[in-house]
PDB file of C-alpha atoms in Angstrom:
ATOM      1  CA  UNK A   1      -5.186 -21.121   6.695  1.00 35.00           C
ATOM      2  CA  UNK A   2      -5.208 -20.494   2.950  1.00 36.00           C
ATOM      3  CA  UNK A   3      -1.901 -20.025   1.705  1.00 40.00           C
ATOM      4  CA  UNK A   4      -3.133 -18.299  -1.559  1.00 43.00           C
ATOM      5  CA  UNK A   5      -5.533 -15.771  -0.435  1.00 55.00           C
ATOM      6  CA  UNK A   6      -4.095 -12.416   1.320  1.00 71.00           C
ATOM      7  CA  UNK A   7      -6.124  -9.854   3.495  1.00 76.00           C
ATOM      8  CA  UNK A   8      -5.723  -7.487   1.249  1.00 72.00           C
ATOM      9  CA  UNK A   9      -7.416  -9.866  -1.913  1.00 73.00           C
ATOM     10  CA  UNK A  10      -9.369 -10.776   0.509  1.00 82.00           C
ATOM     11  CA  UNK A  11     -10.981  -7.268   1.569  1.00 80.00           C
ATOM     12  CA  UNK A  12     -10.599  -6.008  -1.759  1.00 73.00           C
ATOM     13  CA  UNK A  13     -14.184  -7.803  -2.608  1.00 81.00           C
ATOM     14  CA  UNK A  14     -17.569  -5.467  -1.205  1.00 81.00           C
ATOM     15  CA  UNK A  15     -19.153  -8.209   0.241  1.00 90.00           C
ATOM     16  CA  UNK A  16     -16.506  -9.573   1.899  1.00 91.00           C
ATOM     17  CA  UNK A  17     -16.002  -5.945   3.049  1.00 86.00           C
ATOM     18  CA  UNK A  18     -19.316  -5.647   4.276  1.00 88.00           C
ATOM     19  CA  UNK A  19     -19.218  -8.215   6.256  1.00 93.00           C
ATOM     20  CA  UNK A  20     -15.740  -7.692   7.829  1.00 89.00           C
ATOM     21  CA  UNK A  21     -17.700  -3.715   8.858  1.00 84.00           C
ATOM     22  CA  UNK A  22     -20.630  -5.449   9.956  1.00 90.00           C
ATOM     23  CA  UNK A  23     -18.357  -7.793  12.722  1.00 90.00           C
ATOM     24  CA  UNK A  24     -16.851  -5.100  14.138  1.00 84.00           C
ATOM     25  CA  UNK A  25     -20.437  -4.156  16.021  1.00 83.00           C
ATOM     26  CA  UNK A  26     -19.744  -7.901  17.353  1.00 87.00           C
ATOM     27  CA  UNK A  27     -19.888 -11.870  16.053  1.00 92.00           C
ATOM     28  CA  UNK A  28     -22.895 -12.714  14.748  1.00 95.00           C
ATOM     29  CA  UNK A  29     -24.243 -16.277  12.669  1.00 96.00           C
ATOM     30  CA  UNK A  30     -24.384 -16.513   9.030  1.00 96.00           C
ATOM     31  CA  UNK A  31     -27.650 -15.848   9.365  1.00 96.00           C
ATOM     32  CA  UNK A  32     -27.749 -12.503  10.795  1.00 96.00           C
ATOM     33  CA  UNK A  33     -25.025 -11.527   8.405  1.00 97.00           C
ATOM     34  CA  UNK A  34     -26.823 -12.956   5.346  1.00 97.00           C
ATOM     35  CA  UNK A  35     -29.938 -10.896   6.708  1.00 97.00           C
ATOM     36  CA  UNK A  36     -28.250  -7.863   7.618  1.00 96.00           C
ATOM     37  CA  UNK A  37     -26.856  -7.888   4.230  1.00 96.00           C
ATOM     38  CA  UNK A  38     -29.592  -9.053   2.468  1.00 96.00           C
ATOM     39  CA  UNK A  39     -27.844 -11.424   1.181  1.00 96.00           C
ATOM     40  CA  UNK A  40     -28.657 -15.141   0.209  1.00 97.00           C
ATOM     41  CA  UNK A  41     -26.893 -17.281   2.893  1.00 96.00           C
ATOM     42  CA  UNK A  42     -25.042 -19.771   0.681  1.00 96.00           C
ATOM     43  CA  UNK A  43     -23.906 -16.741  -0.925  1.00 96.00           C
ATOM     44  CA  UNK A  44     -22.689 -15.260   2.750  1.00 97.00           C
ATOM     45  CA  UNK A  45     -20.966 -18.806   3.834  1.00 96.00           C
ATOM     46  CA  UNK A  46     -19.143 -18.819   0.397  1.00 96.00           C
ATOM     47  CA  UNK A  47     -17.243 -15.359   1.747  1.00 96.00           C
ATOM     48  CA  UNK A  48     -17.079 -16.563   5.138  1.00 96.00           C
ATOM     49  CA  UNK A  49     -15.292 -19.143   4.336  1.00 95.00           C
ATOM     50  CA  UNK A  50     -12.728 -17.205   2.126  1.00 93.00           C
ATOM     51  CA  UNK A  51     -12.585 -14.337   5.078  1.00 94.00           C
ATOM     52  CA  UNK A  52     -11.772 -17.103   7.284  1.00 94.00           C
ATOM     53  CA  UNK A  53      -9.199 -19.082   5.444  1.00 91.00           C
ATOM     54  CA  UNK A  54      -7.456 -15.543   4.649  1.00 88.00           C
ATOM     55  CA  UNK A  55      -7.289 -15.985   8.595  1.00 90.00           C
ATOM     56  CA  UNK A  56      -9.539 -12.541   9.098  1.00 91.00           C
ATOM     57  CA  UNK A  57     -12.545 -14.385  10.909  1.00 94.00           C
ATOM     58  CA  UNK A  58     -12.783 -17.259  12.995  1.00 93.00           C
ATOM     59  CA  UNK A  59     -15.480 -19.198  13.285  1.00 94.00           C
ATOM     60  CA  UNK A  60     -16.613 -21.085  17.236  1.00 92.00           C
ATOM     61  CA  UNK A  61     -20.284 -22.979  18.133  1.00 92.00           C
ATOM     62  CA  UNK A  62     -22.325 -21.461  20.387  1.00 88.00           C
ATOM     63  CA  UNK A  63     -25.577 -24.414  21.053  1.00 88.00           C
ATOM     64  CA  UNK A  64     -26.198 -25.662  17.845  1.00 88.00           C
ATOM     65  CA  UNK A  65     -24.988 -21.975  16.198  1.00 90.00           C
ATOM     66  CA  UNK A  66     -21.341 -21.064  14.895  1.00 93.00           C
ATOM     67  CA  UNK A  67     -20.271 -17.576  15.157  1.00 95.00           C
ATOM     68  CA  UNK A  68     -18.587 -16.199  13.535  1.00 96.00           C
ATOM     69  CA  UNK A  69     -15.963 -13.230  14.759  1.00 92.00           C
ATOM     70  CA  UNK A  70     -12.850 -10.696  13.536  1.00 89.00           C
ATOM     71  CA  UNK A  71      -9.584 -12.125  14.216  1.00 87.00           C
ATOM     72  CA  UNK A  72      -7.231  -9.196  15.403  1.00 80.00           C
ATOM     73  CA  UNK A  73      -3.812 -10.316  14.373  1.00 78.00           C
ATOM     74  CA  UNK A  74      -4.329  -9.388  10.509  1.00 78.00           C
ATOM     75  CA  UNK A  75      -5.623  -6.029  11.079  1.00 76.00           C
ATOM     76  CA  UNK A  76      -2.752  -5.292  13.296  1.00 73.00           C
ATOM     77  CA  UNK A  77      -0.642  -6.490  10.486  1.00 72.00           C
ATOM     78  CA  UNK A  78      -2.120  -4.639   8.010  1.00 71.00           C
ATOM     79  CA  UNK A  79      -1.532  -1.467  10.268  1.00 70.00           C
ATOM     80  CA  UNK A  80       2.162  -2.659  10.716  1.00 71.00           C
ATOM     81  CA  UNK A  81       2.399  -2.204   6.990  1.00 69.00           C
ATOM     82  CA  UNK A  82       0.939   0.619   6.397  1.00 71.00           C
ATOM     83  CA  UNK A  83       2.896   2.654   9.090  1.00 73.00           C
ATOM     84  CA  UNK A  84       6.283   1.066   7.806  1.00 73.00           C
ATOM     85  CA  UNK A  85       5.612   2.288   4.556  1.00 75.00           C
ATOM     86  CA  UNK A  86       4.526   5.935   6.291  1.00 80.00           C
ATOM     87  CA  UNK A  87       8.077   5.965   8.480  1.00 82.00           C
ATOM     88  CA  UNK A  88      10.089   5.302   4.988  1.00 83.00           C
ATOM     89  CA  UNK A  89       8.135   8.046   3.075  1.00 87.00           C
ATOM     90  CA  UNK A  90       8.344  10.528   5.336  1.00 87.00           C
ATOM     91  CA  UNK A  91      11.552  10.445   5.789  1.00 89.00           C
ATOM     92  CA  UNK A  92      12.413  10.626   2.238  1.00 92.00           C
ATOM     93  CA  UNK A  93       9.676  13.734   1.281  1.00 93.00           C
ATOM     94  CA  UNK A  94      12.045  15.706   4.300  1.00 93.00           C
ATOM     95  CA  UNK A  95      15.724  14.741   2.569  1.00 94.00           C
ATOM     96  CA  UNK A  96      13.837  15.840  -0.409  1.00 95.00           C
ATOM     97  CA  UNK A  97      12.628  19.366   0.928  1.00 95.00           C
ATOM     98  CA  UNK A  98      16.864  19.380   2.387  1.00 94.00           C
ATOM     99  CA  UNK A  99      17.714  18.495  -1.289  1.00 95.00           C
ATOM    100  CA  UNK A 100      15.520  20.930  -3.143  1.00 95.00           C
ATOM    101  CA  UNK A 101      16.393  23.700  -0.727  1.00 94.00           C
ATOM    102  CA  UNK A 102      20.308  22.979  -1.563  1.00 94.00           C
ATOM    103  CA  UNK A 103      19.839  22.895  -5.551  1.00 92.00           C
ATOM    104  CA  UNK A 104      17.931  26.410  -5.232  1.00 90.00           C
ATOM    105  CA  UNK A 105      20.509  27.799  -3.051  1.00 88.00           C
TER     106      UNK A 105
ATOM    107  CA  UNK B   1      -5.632   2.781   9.777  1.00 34.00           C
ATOM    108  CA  UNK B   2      -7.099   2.631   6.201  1.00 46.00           C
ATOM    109  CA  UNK B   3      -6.106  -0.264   3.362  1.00 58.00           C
ATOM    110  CA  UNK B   4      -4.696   2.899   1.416  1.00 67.00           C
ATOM    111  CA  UNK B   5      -1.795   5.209   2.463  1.00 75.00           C
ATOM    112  CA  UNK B   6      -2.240   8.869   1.933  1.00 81.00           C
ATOM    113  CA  UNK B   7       1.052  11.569   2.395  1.00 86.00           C
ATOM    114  CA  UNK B   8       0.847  15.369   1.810  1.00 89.00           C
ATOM    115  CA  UNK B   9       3.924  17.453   1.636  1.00 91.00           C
ATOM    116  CA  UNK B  10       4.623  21.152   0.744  1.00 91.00           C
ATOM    117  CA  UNK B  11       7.776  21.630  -1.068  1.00 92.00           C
ATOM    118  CA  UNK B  12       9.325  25.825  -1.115  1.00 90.00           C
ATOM    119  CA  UNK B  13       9.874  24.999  -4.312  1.00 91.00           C
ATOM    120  CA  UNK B  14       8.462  25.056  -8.239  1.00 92.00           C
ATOM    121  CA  UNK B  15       6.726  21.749  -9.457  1.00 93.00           C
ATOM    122  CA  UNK B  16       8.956  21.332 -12.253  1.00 93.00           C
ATOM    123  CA  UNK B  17      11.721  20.524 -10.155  1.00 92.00           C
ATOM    124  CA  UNK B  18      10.147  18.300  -8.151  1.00 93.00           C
ATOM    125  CA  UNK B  19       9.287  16.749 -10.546  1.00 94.00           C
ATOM    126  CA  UNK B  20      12.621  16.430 -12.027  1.00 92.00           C
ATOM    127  CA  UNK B  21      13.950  15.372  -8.460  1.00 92.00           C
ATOM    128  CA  UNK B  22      11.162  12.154  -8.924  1.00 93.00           C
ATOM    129  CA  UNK B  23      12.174  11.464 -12.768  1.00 92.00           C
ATOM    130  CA  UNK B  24      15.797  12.164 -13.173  1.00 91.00           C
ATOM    131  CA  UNK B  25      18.524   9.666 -11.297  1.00 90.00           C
ATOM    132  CA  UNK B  26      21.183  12.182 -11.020  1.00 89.00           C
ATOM    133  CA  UNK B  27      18.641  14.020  -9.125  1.00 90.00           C
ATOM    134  CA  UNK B  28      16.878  10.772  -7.302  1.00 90.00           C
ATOM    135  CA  UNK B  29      20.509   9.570  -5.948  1.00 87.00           C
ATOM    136  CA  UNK B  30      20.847  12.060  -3.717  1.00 87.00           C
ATOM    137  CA  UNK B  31      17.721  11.920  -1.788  1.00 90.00           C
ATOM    138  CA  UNK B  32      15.510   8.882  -2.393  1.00 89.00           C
ATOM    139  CA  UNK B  33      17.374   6.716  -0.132  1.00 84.00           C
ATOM    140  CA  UNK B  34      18.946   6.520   3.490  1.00 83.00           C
ATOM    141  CA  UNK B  35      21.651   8.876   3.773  1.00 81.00           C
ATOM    142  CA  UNK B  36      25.024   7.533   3.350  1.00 83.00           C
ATOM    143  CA  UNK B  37      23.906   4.125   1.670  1.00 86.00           C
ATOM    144  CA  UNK B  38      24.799   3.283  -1.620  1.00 88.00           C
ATOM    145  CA  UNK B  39      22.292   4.164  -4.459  1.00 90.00           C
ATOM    146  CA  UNK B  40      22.963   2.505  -7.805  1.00 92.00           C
ATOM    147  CA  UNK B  41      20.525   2.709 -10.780  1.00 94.00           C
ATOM    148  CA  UNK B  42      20.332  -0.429 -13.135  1.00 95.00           C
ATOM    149  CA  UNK B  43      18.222   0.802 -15.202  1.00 95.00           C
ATOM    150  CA  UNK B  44      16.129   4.411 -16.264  1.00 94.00           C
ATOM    151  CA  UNK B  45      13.044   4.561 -18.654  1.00 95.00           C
ATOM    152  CA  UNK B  46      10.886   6.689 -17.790  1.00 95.00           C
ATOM    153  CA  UNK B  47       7.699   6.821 -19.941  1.00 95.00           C
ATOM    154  CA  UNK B  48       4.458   4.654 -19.470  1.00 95.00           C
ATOM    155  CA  UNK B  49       5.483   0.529 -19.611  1.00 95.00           C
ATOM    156  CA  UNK B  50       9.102   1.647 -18.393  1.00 96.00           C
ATOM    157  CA  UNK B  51      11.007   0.554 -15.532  1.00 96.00           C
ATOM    158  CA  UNK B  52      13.277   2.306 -13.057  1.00 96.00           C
ATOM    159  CA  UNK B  53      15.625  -0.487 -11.393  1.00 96.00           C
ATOM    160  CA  UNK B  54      17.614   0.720  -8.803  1.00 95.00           C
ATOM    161  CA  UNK B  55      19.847  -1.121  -5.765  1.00 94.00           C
ATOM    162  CA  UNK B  56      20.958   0.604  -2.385  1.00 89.00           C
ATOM    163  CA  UNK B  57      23.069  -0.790   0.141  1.00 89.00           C
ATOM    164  CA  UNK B  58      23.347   0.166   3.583  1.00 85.00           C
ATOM    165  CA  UNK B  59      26.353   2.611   4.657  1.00 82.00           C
ATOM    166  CA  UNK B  60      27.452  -0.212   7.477  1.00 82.00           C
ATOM    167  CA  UNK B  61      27.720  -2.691   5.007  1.00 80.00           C
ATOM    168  CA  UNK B  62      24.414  -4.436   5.388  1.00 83.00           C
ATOM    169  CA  UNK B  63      22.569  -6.621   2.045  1.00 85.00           C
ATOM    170  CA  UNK B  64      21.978  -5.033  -0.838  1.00 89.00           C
ATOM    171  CA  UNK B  65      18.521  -4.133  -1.751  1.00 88.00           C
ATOM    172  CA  UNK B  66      16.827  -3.872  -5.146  1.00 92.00           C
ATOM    173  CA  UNK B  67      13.733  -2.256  -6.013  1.00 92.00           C
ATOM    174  CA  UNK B  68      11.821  -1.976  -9.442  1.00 94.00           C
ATOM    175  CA  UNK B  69       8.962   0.629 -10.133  1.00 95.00           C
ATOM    176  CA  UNK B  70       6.760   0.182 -13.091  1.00 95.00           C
ATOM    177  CA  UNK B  71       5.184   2.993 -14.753  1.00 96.00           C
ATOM    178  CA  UNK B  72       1.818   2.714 -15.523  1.00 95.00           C
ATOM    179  CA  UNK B  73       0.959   7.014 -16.186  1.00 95.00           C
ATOM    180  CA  UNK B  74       3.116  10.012 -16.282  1.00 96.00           C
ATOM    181  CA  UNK B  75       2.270  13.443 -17.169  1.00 96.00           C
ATOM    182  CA  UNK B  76       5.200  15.791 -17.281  1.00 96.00           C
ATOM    183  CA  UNK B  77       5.490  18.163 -13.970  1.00 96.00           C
ATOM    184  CA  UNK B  78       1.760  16.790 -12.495  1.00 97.00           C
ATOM    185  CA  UNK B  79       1.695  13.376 -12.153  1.00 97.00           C
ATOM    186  CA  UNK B  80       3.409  10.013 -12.066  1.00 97.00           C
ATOM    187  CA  UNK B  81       1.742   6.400 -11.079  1.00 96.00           C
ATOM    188  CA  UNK B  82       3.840   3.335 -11.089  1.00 95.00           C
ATOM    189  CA  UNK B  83       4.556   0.131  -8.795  1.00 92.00           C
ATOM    190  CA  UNK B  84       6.805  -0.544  -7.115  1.00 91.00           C
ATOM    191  CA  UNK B  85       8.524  -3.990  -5.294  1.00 88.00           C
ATOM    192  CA  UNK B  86      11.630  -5.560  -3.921  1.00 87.00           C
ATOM    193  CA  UNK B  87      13.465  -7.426  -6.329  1.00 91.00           C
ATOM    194  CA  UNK B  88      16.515  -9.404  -7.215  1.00 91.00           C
ATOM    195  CA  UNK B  89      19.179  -8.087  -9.037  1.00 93.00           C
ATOM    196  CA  UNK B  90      17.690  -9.070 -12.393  1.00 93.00           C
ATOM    197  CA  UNK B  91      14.090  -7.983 -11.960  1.00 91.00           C
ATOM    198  CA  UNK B  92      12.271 -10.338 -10.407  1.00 89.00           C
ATOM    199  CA  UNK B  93      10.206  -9.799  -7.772  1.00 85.00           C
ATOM    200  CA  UNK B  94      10.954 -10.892  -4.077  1.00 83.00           C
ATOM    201  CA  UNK B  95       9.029 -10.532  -0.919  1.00 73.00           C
ATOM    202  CA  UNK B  96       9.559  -7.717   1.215  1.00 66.00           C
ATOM    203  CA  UNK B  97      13.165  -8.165   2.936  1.00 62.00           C
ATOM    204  CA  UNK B  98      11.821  -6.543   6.262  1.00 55.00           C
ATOM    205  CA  UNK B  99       8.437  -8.922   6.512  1.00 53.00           C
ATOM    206  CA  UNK B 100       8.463 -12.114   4.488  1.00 53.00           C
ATOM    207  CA  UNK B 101       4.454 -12.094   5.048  1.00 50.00           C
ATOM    208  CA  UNK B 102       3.856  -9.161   2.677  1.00 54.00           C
ATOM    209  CA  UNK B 103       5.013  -9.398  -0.847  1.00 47.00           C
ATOM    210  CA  UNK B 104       3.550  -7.314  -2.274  1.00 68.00           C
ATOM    211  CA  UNK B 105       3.450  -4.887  -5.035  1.00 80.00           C
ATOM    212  CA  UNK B 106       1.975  -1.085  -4.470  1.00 83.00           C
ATOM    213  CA  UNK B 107       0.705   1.515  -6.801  1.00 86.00           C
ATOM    214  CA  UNK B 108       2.025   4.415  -6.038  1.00 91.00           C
ATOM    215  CA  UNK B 109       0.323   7.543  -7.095  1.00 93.00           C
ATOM    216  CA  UNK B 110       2.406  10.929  -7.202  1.00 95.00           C
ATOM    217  CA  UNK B 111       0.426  14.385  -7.767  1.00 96.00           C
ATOM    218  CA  UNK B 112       2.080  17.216  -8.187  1.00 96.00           C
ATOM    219  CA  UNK B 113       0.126  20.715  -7.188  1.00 97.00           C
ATOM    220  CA  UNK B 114       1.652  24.479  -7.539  1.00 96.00           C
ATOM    221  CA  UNK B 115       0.425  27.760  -5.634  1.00 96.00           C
ATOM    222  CA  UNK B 116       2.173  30.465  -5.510  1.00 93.00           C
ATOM    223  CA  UNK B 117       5.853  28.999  -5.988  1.00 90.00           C
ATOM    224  CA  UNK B 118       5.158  26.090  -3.692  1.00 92.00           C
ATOM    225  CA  UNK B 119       4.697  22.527  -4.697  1.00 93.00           C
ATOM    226  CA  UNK B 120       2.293  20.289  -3.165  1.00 93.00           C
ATOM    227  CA  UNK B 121       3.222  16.594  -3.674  1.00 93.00           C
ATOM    228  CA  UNK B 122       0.069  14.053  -2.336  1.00 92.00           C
ATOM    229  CA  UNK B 123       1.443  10.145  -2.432  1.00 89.00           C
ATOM    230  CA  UNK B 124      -0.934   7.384  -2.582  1.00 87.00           C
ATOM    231  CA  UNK B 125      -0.101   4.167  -1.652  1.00 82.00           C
ATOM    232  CA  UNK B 126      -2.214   1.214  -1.887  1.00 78.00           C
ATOM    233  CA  UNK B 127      -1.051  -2.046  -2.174  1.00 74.00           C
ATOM    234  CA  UNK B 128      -1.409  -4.820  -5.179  1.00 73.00           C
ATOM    235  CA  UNK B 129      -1.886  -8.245  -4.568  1.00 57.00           C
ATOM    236  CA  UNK B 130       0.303 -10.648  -6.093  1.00 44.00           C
ATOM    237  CA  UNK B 131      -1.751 -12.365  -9.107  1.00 48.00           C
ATOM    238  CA  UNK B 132      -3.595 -10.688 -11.915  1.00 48.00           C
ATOM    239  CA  UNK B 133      -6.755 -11.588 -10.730  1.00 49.00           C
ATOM    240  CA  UNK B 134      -6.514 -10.262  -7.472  1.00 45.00           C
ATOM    241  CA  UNK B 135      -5.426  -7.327  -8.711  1.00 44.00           C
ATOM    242  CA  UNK B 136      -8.364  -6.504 -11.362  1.00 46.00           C
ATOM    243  CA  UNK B 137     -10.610  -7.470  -8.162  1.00 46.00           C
ATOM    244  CA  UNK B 138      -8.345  -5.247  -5.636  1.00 42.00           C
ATOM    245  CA  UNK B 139      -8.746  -2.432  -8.207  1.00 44.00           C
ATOM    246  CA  UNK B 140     -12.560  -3.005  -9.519  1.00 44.00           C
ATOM    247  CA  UNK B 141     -13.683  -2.703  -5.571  1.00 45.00           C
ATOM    248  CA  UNK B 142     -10.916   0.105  -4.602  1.00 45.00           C
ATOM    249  CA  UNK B 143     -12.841   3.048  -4.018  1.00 43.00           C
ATOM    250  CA  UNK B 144     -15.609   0.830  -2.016  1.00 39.00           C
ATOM    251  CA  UNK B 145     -12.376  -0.389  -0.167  1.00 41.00           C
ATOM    252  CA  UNK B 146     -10.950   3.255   0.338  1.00 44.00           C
ATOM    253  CA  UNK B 147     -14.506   4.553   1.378  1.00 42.00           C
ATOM    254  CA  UNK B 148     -15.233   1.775   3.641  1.00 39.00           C
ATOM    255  CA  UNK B 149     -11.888   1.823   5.487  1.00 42.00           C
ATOM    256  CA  UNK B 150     -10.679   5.373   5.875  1.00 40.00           C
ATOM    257  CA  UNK B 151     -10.299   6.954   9.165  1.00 40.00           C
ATOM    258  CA  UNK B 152     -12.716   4.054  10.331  1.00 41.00           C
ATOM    259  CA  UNK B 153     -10.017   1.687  11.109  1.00 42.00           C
ATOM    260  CA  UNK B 154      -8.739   3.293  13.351  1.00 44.00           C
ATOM    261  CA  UNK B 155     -11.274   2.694  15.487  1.00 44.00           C
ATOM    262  CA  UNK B 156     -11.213  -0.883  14.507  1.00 42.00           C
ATOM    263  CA  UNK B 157      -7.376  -1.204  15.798  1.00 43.00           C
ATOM    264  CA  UNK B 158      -8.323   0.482  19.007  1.00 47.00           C
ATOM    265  CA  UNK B 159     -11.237  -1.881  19.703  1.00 44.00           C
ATOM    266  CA  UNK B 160      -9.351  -5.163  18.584  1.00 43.00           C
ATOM    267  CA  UNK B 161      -6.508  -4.863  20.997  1.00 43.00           C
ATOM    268  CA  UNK B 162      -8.669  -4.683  23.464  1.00 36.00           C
TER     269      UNK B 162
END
């Protein structure tokens, strides 16, 4: 696991993006990505590998293949962080509506 | 789930003093954080570049916590953007005292809409990623991110806990 590289740096490049969308229809080889894509495969391994040390894909061999495939835990992170930041917000915006309703009373 | 946070909220009330209530600390005090705890501000400049340092402290006497915004844009009574983290007590930033896996910086964009007497505030949230380079990259690719993830992800959650 990179230390360095976050899911969110991670995701924030298109390709990368694209191929984190295109895995959710299912794992698929470098190849398939890189033609889905239209992409140049090199190119496609060079993301791969940062999606993967970021701890978003994992890689296993299949024959003489490797597949690669989304790794759940960071997404369900990700959602962790976005709904703790939701819960805090929303409770502030409502003592705000209390407050405002008190200073034009 | 989407890699941005959205919140709407109708205020009964005119957008210049909600705005107020965002920009002012006598007026931030008594709402922005948990009732009861202990809101301090260290520091109050608001204008692009500025800071806004500010500790609060649990009622039941748990750690102190102190959080720094940065403002990047502000346009009286419509709009502020800024970021915000955890810090320490001089400035620096810290990682998140509730998860030590995300410390990160967010832009926060405020915008501030009146009809008829009532104030509608939309927040933004999206997060920054640590380094300068990640965040030109997080921001050159943001709207691809935003279009690619919203309301999507949700289905993405679903189908990865299966």
């Amino acid at each position: 696991m990179g230390e360095n590289i976050t899911t969110w740096s991670a995701l924030a490049e298109p390709n990368r993006l694209h191929i984190v969308e295109l895995l959710r229809g299912g794992p698929l080889t470098v190849g398939e990505i890189a033609e889905r894509l239209g992409l140049r495969q090199p190119q496609v391994s060079k993301h791969l590998r940062v999606l993967s040390d970021s701890g978003l894909v994992e890689v296993y061999p299949r024959a003489n293949r490797r597949i690669y495939k989304l790794r759940p835990q960071p997404f369900l992170e990700l959602n962790d962080w976005i709904h703790s930041f939701r819960t805090i917000w929303e409770g502030r915006l409502e003592r705000l509506d209390d407050y405002l309703r008190e200073l034009q009373e | 789930m989407s890699t941005q946070m959205e919140i709407t909220y109708t205020f009964n009330a005119p957008r210049e003093l909600v705005f107020k209530a965002f920009t002012e600390s006598q007026h931030l005090r008594n709402w922005w954080g948990p009732k009861g705890w202990d809101f301090q501000v260290a520091k109050a400049d608001f204008q692009p570049g500025g800071v806004f340092h500010y500790s609060q402290k649990p009622a039941d006497g748990g750690d102190i916590m102190w959080v720094k915004f940065e403002y990047s844009e502000i346009v009286t009574s419509e709009k502020i953007v800024y970021t915000s983290f955890f810090s320490d007590e001089e400035g620096n930033v810290v990682r998140a005292p509730f998860d030590a896996n995300w410390p990160l910086k967010t832009l926060n964009t405020l915008t501030f809409i009146e009809d008829k007497g009532k104030t509608t505030l939309t927040t933004i949230i999206v997060p920054v990623s640590p380094t300068e380079e990640e965040y030109k990259t997080f921001f050159s690719s943001r709207e691809i991110v935003q279009d690619g993830f919203s309301g999507t992800y949700d289905q993405l959650a679903e189908y990865l806990k299966i």
